[in-house]
CSV table of C-alpha atoms in Angstrom, one decimal:
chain,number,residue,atom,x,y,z
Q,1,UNK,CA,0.0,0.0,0.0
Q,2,UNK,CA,1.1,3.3,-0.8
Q,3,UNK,CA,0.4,6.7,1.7
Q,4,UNK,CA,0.0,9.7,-0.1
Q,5,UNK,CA,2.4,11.9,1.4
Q,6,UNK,CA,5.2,13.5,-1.3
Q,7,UNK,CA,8.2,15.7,-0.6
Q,8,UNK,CA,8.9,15.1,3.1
Q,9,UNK,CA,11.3,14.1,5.7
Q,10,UNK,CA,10.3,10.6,7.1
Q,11,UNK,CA,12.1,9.2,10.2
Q,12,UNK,CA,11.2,5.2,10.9
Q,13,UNK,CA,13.0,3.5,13.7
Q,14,UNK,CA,13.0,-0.2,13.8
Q,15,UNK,CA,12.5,-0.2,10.0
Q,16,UNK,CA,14.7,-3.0,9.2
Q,17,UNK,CA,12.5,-6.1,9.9
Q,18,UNK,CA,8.7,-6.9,10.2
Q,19,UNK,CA,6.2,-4.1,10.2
Q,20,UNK,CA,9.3,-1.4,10.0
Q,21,UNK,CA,10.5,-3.0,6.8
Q,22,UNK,CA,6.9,-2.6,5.1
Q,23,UNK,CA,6.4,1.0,6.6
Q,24,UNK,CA,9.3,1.3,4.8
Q,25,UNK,CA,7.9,0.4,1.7
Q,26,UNK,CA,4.5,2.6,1.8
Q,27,UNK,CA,6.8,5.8,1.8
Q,28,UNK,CA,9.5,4.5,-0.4
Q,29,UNK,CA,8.6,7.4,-3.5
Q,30,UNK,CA,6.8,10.7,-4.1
Q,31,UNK,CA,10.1,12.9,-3.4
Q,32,UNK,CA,10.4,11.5,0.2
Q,33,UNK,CA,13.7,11.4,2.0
Q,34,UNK,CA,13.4,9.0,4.5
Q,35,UNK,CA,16.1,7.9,7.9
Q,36,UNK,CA,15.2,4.4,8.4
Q,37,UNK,CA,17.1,3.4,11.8
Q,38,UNK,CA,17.6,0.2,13.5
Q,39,UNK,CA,19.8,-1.6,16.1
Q,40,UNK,CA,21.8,-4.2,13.3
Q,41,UNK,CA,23.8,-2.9,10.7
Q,42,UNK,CA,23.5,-5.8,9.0
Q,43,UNK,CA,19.5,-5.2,8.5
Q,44,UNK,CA,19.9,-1.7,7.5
Q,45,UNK,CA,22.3,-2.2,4.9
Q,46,UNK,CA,19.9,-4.7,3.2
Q,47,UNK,CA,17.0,-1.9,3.8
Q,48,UNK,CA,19.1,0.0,2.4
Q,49,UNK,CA,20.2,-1.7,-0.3
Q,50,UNK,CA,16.9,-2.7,-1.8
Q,51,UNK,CA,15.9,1.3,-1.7
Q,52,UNK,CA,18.9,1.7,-3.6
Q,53,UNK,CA,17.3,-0.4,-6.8
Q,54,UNK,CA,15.2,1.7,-6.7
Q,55,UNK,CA,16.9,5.4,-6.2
Q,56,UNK,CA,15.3,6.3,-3.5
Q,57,UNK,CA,16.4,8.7,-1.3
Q,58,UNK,CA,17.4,7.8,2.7
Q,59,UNK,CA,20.1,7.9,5.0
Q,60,UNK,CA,20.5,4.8,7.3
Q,61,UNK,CA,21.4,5.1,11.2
Q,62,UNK,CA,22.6,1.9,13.6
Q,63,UNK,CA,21.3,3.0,17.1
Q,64,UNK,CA,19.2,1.7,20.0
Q,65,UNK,CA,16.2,4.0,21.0
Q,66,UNK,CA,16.5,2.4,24.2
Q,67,UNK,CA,19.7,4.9,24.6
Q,68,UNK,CA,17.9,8.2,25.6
Q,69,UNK,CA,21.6,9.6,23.8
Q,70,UNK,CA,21.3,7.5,21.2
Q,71,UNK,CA,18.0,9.0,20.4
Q,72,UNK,CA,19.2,12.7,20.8
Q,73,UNK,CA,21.9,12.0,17.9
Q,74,UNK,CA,19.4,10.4,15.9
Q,75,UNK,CA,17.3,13.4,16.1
Q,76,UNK,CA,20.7,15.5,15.4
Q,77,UNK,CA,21.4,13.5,11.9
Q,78,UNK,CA,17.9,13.7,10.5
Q,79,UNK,CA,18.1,17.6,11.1
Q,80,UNK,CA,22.1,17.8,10.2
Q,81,UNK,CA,20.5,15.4,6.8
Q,82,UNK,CA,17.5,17.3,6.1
Q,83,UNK,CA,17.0,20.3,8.0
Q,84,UNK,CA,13.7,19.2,9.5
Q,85,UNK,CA,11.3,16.1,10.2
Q,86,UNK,CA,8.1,16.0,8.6
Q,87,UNK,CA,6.9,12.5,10.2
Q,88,UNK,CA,8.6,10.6,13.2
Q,89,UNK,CA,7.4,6.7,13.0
Q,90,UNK,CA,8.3,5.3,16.2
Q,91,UNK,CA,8.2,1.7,15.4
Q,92,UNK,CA,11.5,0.0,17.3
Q,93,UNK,CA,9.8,-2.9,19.8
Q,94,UNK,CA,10.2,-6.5,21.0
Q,95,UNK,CA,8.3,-8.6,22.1
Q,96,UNK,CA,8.2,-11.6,24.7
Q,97,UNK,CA,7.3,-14.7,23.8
Q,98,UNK,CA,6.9,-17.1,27.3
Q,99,UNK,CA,5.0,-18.2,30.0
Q,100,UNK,CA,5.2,-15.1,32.3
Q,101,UNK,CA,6.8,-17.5,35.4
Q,102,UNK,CA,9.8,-18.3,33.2
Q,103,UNK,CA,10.4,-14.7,32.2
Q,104,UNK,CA,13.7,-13.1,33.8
Q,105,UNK,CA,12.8,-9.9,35.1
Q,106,UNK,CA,15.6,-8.3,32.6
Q,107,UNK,CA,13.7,-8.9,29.5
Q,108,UNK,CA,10.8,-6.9,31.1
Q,109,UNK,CA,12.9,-3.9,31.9
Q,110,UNK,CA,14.6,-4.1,28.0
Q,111,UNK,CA,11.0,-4.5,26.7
Q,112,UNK,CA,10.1,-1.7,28.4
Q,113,UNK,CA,13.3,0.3,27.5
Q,114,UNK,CA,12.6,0.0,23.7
Q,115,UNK,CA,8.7,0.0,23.5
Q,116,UNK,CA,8.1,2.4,25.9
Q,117,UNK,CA,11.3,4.7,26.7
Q,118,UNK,CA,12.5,4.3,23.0
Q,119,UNK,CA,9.2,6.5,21.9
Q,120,UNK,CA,9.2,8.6,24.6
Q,121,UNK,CA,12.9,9.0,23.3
Q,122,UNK,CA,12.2,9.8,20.3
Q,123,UNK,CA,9.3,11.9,20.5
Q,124,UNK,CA,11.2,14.3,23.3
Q,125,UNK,CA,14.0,15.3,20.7
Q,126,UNK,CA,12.2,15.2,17.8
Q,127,UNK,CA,9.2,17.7,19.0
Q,128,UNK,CA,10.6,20.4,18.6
Q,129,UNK,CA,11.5,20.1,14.8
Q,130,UNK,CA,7.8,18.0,14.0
């Protein structure tokens, strides 16, 4: 599906895999310039890659929203790229797949981190440039 939105500045975290990689792919035209971000190089490169058939226009970031810092210098290279954002997709999250009872309390605190902090993250620095 393609949205209808031409000739801005899109910022997508977590827009190397799953629902992140097909965000991707409803903004991938129209004059956009999009940041898609994401915690494994590996993922972004072939994100990356793929828009690069197809000459569209990005810049690629490897950081972890769940960094409060992390999400200030994200902010700081969309701006530095593009000199504003247009639409911030908060998208970065995990999920837990278990029986509560044989959950470590550690994966609750990083689920948290990302699905919660990382858009809270995001969303502080970003503000005051949307």
């Amino acid at each position: 599906m393609q949205v209808n939105i031409q000739n801005h500045n899109i910022l997508i975290t977590g827009a190397t895999g799953g629902i992140g990689r097909s965000i991707v792919k409803t903004f991938d035209g129209d004059n956009n310039n999009l940041l898609i971000t994401g915690t494994n190089e590996k993922r972004i490169n072939a994100v990356s890659n793929n828009l690069n058939k197809y000459n569209i226009d990005h810049k690629t970031l490897t950081h972890d929203v769940s960094i409060e810092n992390d999400n200030k210098k994200m902010v700081d290279f969309a701006i530095k790229s593009f000199g504003r954002i247009d639409v911030l997709i908060c998208n970065a999250g995990i999920s837990i797949r278990s029986l509560f009872e044989n959950v470590d309390l550690k994966i609750f605190k990083k689920l948290f981190n990302i699905n919660f902090f990382g858009a809270i993250y995001g969303t502080k620095f970003s503000l005051p440039y949307l």
